[in-house]
């Protein structure tokens, strides 16, 4: 299933199996690219919970915008980020080389991300509230069900 606007930013969630918890594919769709674009046994409970909890905690803690500082001038070394919200505190997607940070510049959100284990970063800007609404729309993993019929797997929400 796709949540959000795949022409702007979206998330793909597909439950494939139940291992210890619901497991499957999880991808951000940013600029026509699936990120991380790999992994069929991602722990959906962990990644969805981490995104939701990280966002909530970060919104309460953040005390200002990062403004229009160029991405190259932002200290993205490990640790606490000033005025940036780390969206995957559990590091589930980092196992696939990805990390996502959310910052603000007035009426814009700055989604800063890596796909190569923090060797380099990219950025996409959205109207303020876009990424927040997208993460809030994610269904809880325990509400996902799978229908496997004739070799076709369909993810549904209870």
Coordinates of N, CA and C in Angstrom, one line a residue:
X1 N 0.8 -1.2 0.0 CA 0.0 0.0 0.0 C 0.9 1.2 0.0
X2 N 0.4 2.3 -0.6 CA 1.1 3.6 -0.7 C 0.3 4.6 0.2
X3 N 1.0 5.3 1.1 CA 0.4 6.3 1.9 C 1.1 7.6 1.5
X4 N 0.3 8.6 1.2 CA 0.8 9.9 0.8 C 0.7 10.1 -0.7
X5 N 1.4 11.0 -1.2 CA 1.4 11.4 -2.6 C 2.7 11.0 -3.2
X6 N 2.6 9.9 -4.0 CA 3.9 9.4 -4.6 C 4.6 10.4 -5.6
X7 N 3.9 11.4 -6.0 CA 4.5 12.4 -6.8 C 5.2 13.5 -6.0
X8 N 4.9 13.5 -4.7 CA 5.6 14.5 -3.8 C 6.4 13.7 -2.8
X9 N 5.8 13.1 -1.9 CA 6.4 12.2 -0.9 C 5.4 11.2 -0.4
X10 N 5.8 9.9 -0.3 CA 4.9 8.9 0.1 C 5.7 7.8 0.9
X11 N 5.0 6.9 1.5 CA 5.6 5.7 2.1 C 4.9 4.5 1.6
X12 N 5.7 3.5 1.2 CA 5.2 2.2 0.8 C 5.3 1.2 2.0
X13 N 4.2 0.6 2.4 CA 4.2 -0.4 3.4 C 3.6 -1.7 2.9
X14 N 4.3 -2.8 2.9 CA 3.7 -4.1 2.4 C 4.1 -5.1 3.4
X15 N 3.1 -5.7 4.1 CA 3.4 -6.8 5.0 C 3.5 -8.0 4.2
X16 N 4.6 -8.8 4.4 CA 4.9 -10.0 3.6 C 4.7 -11.2 4.5
X17 N 5.0 -11.1 5.8 CA 4.9 -12.2 6.7 C 4.8 -11.7 8.1
X18 N 4.6 -12.7 9.0 CA 4.7 -12.4 10.4 C 5.8 -13.2 11.0
X19 N 7.0 -12.6 11.3 CA 8.1 -13.3 11.9 C 7.9 -13.2 13.4
X20 N 8.7 -12.4 14.0 CA 8.4 -12.1 15.4 C 7.3 -11.0 15.5
X21 N 7.2 -10.2 14.5 CA 6.1 -9.2 14.4 C 5.9 -9.0 12.9
X22 N 4.9 -8.2 12.6 CA 4.6 -8.0 11.2 C 5.9 -7.5 10.4
X23 N 6.2 -8.2 9.3 CA 7.5 -7.9 8.6 C 7.1 -7.7 7.1
X24 N 8.0 -7.0 6.5 CA 7.8 -6.8 5.0 C 8.6 -5.7 4.5
X25 N 8.0 -5.0 3.5 CA 8.8 -3.9 2.8 C 8.3 -2.5 3.4
X26 N 9.3 -1.7 3.5 CA 9.0 -0.3 4.0 C 9.9 0.6 3.2
X27 N 9.3 1.5 2.5 CA 10.1 2.5 1.7 C 9.5 3.9 1.7
X28 N 10.4 4.9 1.8 CA 9.9 6.2 1.5 C 10.0 6.3 0.0
X29 N 9.1 7.1 -0.6 CA 9.2 7.4 -2.0 C 9.4 8.9 -2.1
X30 N 10.7 9.2 -2.5 CA 11.1 10.6 -2.6 C 11.7 10.8 -4.0
X31 N 11.1 11.8 -4.7 CA 11.7 12.1 -6.0 C 11.7 10.9 -6.9
X32 N 10.7 10.1 -6.9 CA 10.6 8.9 -7.8 C 11.6 7.8 -7.4
X33 N 12.1 7.8 -6.2 CA 13.1 6.8 -5.8 C 12.5 6.1 -4.5
X34 N 12.6 4.8 -4.5 CA 12.2 4.1 -3.3 C 13.4 4.0 -2.3
X35 N 13.3 4.4 -1.1 CA 14.4 4.5 -0.1 C 13.9 3.7 1.1
X36 N 14.5 2.6 1.5 CA 15.8 2.1 1.1 C 15.8 1.3 -0.2
X37 N 14.7 0.9 -0.7 CA 14.6 0.1 -1.9 C 15.1 -1.3 -1.8
X38 N 15.2 -1.8 -0.6 CA 15.7 -3.2 -0.4 C 15.1 -3.7 0.9
X39 N 15.1 -5.0 1.1 CA 14.6 -5.6 2.3 C 13.2 -6.0 2.2
X40 N 12.9 -7.3 2.5 CA 11.5 -7.8 2.5 C 11.2 -8.3 3.9
X41 N 12.1 -8.2 4.8 CA 11.8 -8.6 6.2 C 12.1 -7.5 7.2
X42 N 11.8 -6.3 6.8 CA 11.9 -5.2 7.7 C 10.8 -5.3 8.8
X43 N 11.2 -5.1 10.0 CA 10.3 -5.2 11.1 C 9.4 -4.0 11.1
X44 N 8.2 -4.2 10.6 CA 7.2 -3.0 10.4 C 6.8 -2.4 11.7
X45 N 6.7 -3.3 12.7 CA 6.3 -2.7 14.0 C 7.4 -1.8 14.5
X46 N 8.6 -2.2 14.4 CA 9.8 -1.3 14.9 C 9.9 -0.1 14.1
X47 N 9.8 -0.2 12.7 CA 10.1 1.0 11.9 C 8.9 2.0 12.0
X48 N 7.7 1.6 12.0 CA 6.6 2.5 12.2 C 6.5 3.1 13.6
X49 N 6.7 2.3 14.6 CA 6.7 2.8 16.0 C 7.9 3.8 16.1
X50 N 9.0 3.5 15.6 CA 10.2 4.4 15.7 C 9.9 5.8 15.0
X51 N 9.3 5.7 13.8 CA 9.0 7.0 13.1 C 8.0 7.8 13.9
X52 N 7.0 7.2 14.4 CA 5.9 7.9 15.1 C 6.5 8.5 16.4
X53 N 7.1 7.7 17.2 CA 7.7 8.1 18.5 C 8.8 9.1 18.3
X54 N 9.6 9.0 17.4 CA 10.7 9.9 17.1 C 10.2 11.3 16.7
X55 N 9.2 11.3 15.9 CA 8.5 12.5 15.5 C 7.9 13.3 16.7
X56 N 7.1 12.5 17.5 CA 6.5 13.2 18.6 C 7.5 13.7 19.6
X57 N 8.5 12.9 19.9 CA 9.5 13.4 20.9 C 10.3 14.6 20.3
X58 N 10.6 14.5 19.1 CA 11.4 15.6 18.4 C 10.6 16.9 18.4
X59 N 9.3 16.8 18.0 CA 8.5 18.0 18.0 C 8.4 18.7 19.3
X60 N 8.4 17.9 20.4 CA 8.3 18.5 21.8 C 9.6 19.1 22.2
X61 N 10.7 18.5 21.7 CA 12.1 18.9 22.1 C 12.7 20.0 21.3
X62 N 12.4 20.1 20.0 CA 13.0 21.1 19.1 C 12.7 22.5 19.5
X63 N 13.7 23.4 19.5 CA 13.4 24.7 20.0 C 13.7 25.8 18.9
X64 N 13.6 25.4 17.7 CA 13.8 26.4 16.6 C 14.0 25.8 15.3
X65 N 14.1 26.7 14.3 CA 14.4 26.3 12.9 C 15.9 26.2 12.7
X66 N 16.2 25.4 11.6 CA 17.6 25.4 11.2 C 17.8 26.5 10.1
X67 N 16.6 27.0 9.7 CA 16.7 28.1 8.7 C 17.2 27.6 7.3
X68 N 17.8 28.5 6.6 CA 18.2 28.1 5.2 C 19.7 27.8 5.2
X69 N 20.3 27.4 6.3 CA 21.7 27.0 6.3 C 21.9 25.9 5.3
X70 N 22.9 26.1 4.4 CA 23.1 25.0 3.4 C 23.4 23.7 4.1
X71 N 23.0 22.6 3.5 CA 23.1 21.3 4.1 C 24.6 21.0 4.4
X72 N 25.5 21.5 3.5 CA 26.9 21.2 3.7 C 27.5 21.9 5.0
X73 N 26.8 22.9 5.5 CA 27.3 23.6 6.7 C 26.6 23.1 8.0
X74 N 25.7 22.1 7.9 CA 25.1 21.5 9.1 C 25.9 20.4 9.6
X75 N 26.2 20.4 10.9 CA 26.9 19.3 11.5 C 26.0 18.0 11.6
X76 N 26.3 17.1 10.7 CA 25.5 15.9 10.7 C 26.2 14.7 11.2
X77 N 27.3 14.9 12.0 CA 28.0 13.9 12.6 C 27.1 13.2 13.7
X78 N 27.5 12.0 14.1 CA 26.7 11.3 15.1 C 26.4 12.0 16.3
X79 N 25.3 11.7 16.9 CA 24.9 12.4 18.2 C 23.7 13.2 18.1
X80 N 23.5 14.1 19.0 CA 22.3 14.9 19.0 C 22.5 16.0 17.9
X81 N 21.4 16.3 17.3 CA 21.4 17.3 16.2 C 20.7 18.5 16.7
X82 N 21.3 19.7 16.6 CA 20.6 20.9 17.0 C 19.5 21.3 16.0
X83 N 18.3 21.4 16.6 CA 17.1 21.8 15.8 C 16.8 20.8 14.6
X84 N 17.2 19.6 14.7 CA 16.8 18.5 13.8 C 16.2 17.4 14.5
X85 N 15.2 16.8 13.9 CA 14.6 15.6 14.5 C 15.1 14.4 13.8
X86 N 15.7 13.5 14.6 CA 16.1 12.2 14.0 C 14.8 11.3 14.0
X87 N 14.4 10.9 12.7 CA 13.1 10.2 12.6 C 13.2 8.7 12.8
X88 N 14.4 8.1 13.0 CA 14.5 6.7 13.2 C 15.4 6.4 14.4
X89 N 14.9 6.7 15.6 CA 15.7 6.5 16.8 C 16.1 5.1 17.0
X90 N 15.4 4.1 16.5 CA 15.7 2.7 16.7 C 16.7 2.2 15.7
X91 N 17.0 3.0 14.6 CA 18.0 2.6 13.7 C 17.6 1.5 12.7
X92 N 16.3 1.2 12.6 CA 15.9 0.1 11.8 C 16.2 0.3 10.3
X93 N 16.0 1.5 9.8 CA 16.3 1.7 8.4 C 17.8 2.0 8.2
X94 N 18.6 2.3 9.3 CA 20.0 2.5 9.2 C 20.7 1.2 8.8
X95 N 20.1 0.1 9.2 CA 20.6 -1.3 8.8 C 20.7 -1.4 7.2
X96 N 19.9 -0.5 6.5 CA 19.8 -0.5 5.1 C 20.5 0.7 4.5
X97 N 21.3 1.4 5.4 CA 22.1 2.6 5.0 C 21.4 3.9 5.1
X98 N 20.1 3.9 5.6 CA 19.3 5.1 5.5 C 19.2 5.8 6.9
X99 N 19.1 7.1 6.9 CA 18.8 7.8 8.1 C 18.0 9.1 7.6
X100 N 17.1 9.5 8.4 CA 16.2 10.6 8.0 C 16.2 11.6 9.2
X101 N 16.4 12.9 8.8 CA 16.3 14.0 9.8 C 15.3 15.0 9.3
X102 N 14.6 15.6 10.2 CA 13.6 16.6 9.8 C 13.9 18.0 10.5
X103 N 14.0 19.0 9.7 CA 14.2 20.3 10.2 C 13.3 21.3 9.6
X104 N 13.3 22.5 10.1 CA 12.3 23.5 9.6 C 13.0 24.8 9.2
X105 N 12.4 25.4 8.2 CA 12.9 26.8 7.7 C 11.6 27.6 7.4
X106 N 11.1 28.3 8.4 CA 9.9 29.0 8.3 C 8.7 28.1 8.0
X107 N 8.1 28.3 6.8 CA 7.0 27.5 6.4 C 7.4 26.3 5.6
X108 N 8.6 25.9 5.7 CA 9.1 24.7 5.0 C 9.6 23.6 5.9
X109 N 9.5 22.4 5.5 CA 10.2 21.3 6.2 C 11.3 20.9 5.3
X110 N 12.4 20.6 6.0 CA 13.6 20.2 5.3 C 13.9 18.7 5.7
X111 N 13.6 17.8 4.8 CA 13.9 16.4 5.0 C 15.3 16.1 4.5
X112 N 16.2 15.8 5.4 CA 17.6 15.5 5.1 C 17.8 14.0 5.3
X113 N 18.4 13.4 4.3 CA 18.5 11.9 4.5 C 19.8 11.4 3.8
X114 N 20.2 10.2 4.2 CA 21.3 9.5 3.6 C 20.9 8.1 3.2
X115 N 21.5 7.6 2.2 CA 21.2 6.3 1.7 C 22.5 5.4 1.7
X116 N 23.6 6.0 2.2 CA 24.9 5.4 2.1 C 25.6 5.4 3.4
X117 N 24.9 5.1 4.5 CA 25.4 5.0 5.8 C 26.1 6.3 6.3
X118 N 25.5 7.5 6.0 CA 26.0 8.8 6.4 C 27.3 9.3 5.7
X119 N 27.6 8.7 4.5 CA 28.8 9.2 3.8 C 28.4 10.5 3.1
X120 N 27.1 10.6 2.7 CA 26.6 11.8 2.0 C 25.2 12.0 2.4
X121 N 24.7 13.2 2.2 CA 23.3 13.5 2.5 C 22.6 14.2 1.4
X122 N 21.3 14.1 1.2 CA 20.5 14.8 0.3 C 19.4 15.5 1.0
X123 N 18.8 16.4 0.4 CA 17.7 17.1 1.0 C 16.6 17.4 0.1
X124 N 15.3 17.3 0.6 CA 14.1 17.7 -0.2 C 13.3 18.6 0.8
X125 N 12.8 19.6 0.2 CA 12.0 20.6 1.0 C 10.5 20.4 0.6
X126 N 9.6 20.5 1.7 CA 8.2 20.4 1.5 C 7.5 21.5 2.3
X127 N 6.2 21.8 2.0 CA 5.5 22.7 2.8 C 5.4 22.2 4.2
X128 N 5.5 23.1 5.2 CA 5.5 22.6 6.6 C 4.3 21.8 6.9
X129 N 4.5 20.7 7.6 CA 3.4 19.7 7.9 C 3.3 18.5 7.0
X130 N 4.0 18.5 5.9 CA 3.9 17.4 4.9 C 4.4 16.1 5.5
X131 N 5.6 16.1 6.0 CA 6.3 14.9 6.5 C 5.6 14.5 7.8
X132 N 5.3 15.5 8.6 CA 4.6 15.2 9.9 C 3.2 14.5 9.6
X133 N 2.4 15.0 8.7 CA 1.1 14.4 8.4 C 1.3 13.0 7.8
X134 N 2.3 12.8 6.9 CA 2.6 11.5 6.3 C 2.9 10.5 7.4
X135 N 3.7 10.8 8.3 CA 4.1 9.8 9.4 C 2.9 9.6 10.3
X136 N 2.1 10.6 10.6 CA 0.9 10.4 11.4 C -0.1 9.5 10.7
X137 N -0.2 9.5 9.4 CA -1.1 8.7 8.6 C -0.8 7.2 8.6
X138 N 0.5 6.9 8.9 CA 0.9 5.5 8.9 C 0.1 4.7 9.8
X139 N -0.4 3.5 9.4 CA -1.2 2.7 10.3 C -0.3 2.0 11.2
X140 N -0.8 1.7 12.4 CA 0.0 0.9 13.4 C 0.3 -0.5 12.8
X141 N 1.4 -1.1 13.0 CA 1.8 -2.3 12.4 C 0.8 -3.4 12.8
X142 N 0.3 -3.4 14.0 CA -0.6 -4.4 14.5 C -2.0 -4.3 13.8
X143 N -2.3 -3.2 13.1 CA -3.5 -3.2 12.3 C -3.4 -3.7 10.9
X144 N -2.2 -4.1 10.5 CA -2.0 -4.6 9.2 C -2.4 -6.1 9.1
X145 N -3.0 -6.5 8.0 CA -3.2 -7.9 7.8 C -2.8 -8.3 6.4
X146 N -2.5 -9.5 6.1 CA -2.2 -9.9 4.8 C -3.1 -10.9 4.3
X147 N -3.4 -10.8 3.0 CA -4.2 -11.8 2.3 C -3.4 -12.4 1.2
X148 N -3.1 -13.7 1.4 CA -2.2 -14.5 0.4 C -3.2 -15.4 -0.3
X149 N -3.4 -15.1 -1.6 CA -4.2 -16.0 -2.4 C -3.6 -16.2 -3.8
X150 N -3.4 -17.4 -4.2 CA -2.8 -17.7 -5.5 C -1.5 -17.0 -5.8
X151 N -0.6 -16.9 -4.8 CA 0.7 -16.3 -5.0 C 0.6 -14.8 -5.0
X152 N -0.5 -14.2 -4.7 CA -0.6 -12.7 -4.6 C -0.8 -12.3 -3.2
X153 N 0.1 -11.4 -2.7 CA 0.0 -10.9 -1.3 C -0.6 -9.5 -1.3
X154 N -1.6 -9.3 -0.6 CA -2.3 -8.0 -0.5 C -2.3 -7.6 1.0
X155 N -1.7 -6.4 1.2 CA -1.7 -5.8 2.6 C -3.0 -5.0 2.8
X156 N -3.6 -5.3 3.9 CA -4.9 -4.6 4.3 C -4.7 -4.0 5.7
X157 N -5.6 -3.0 6.0 CA -5.7 -2.4 7.3 C -7.0 -2.9 8.0
X158 N -6.9 -3.4 9.2 CA -8.1 -3.8 10.0 C -8.9 -2.6 10.4

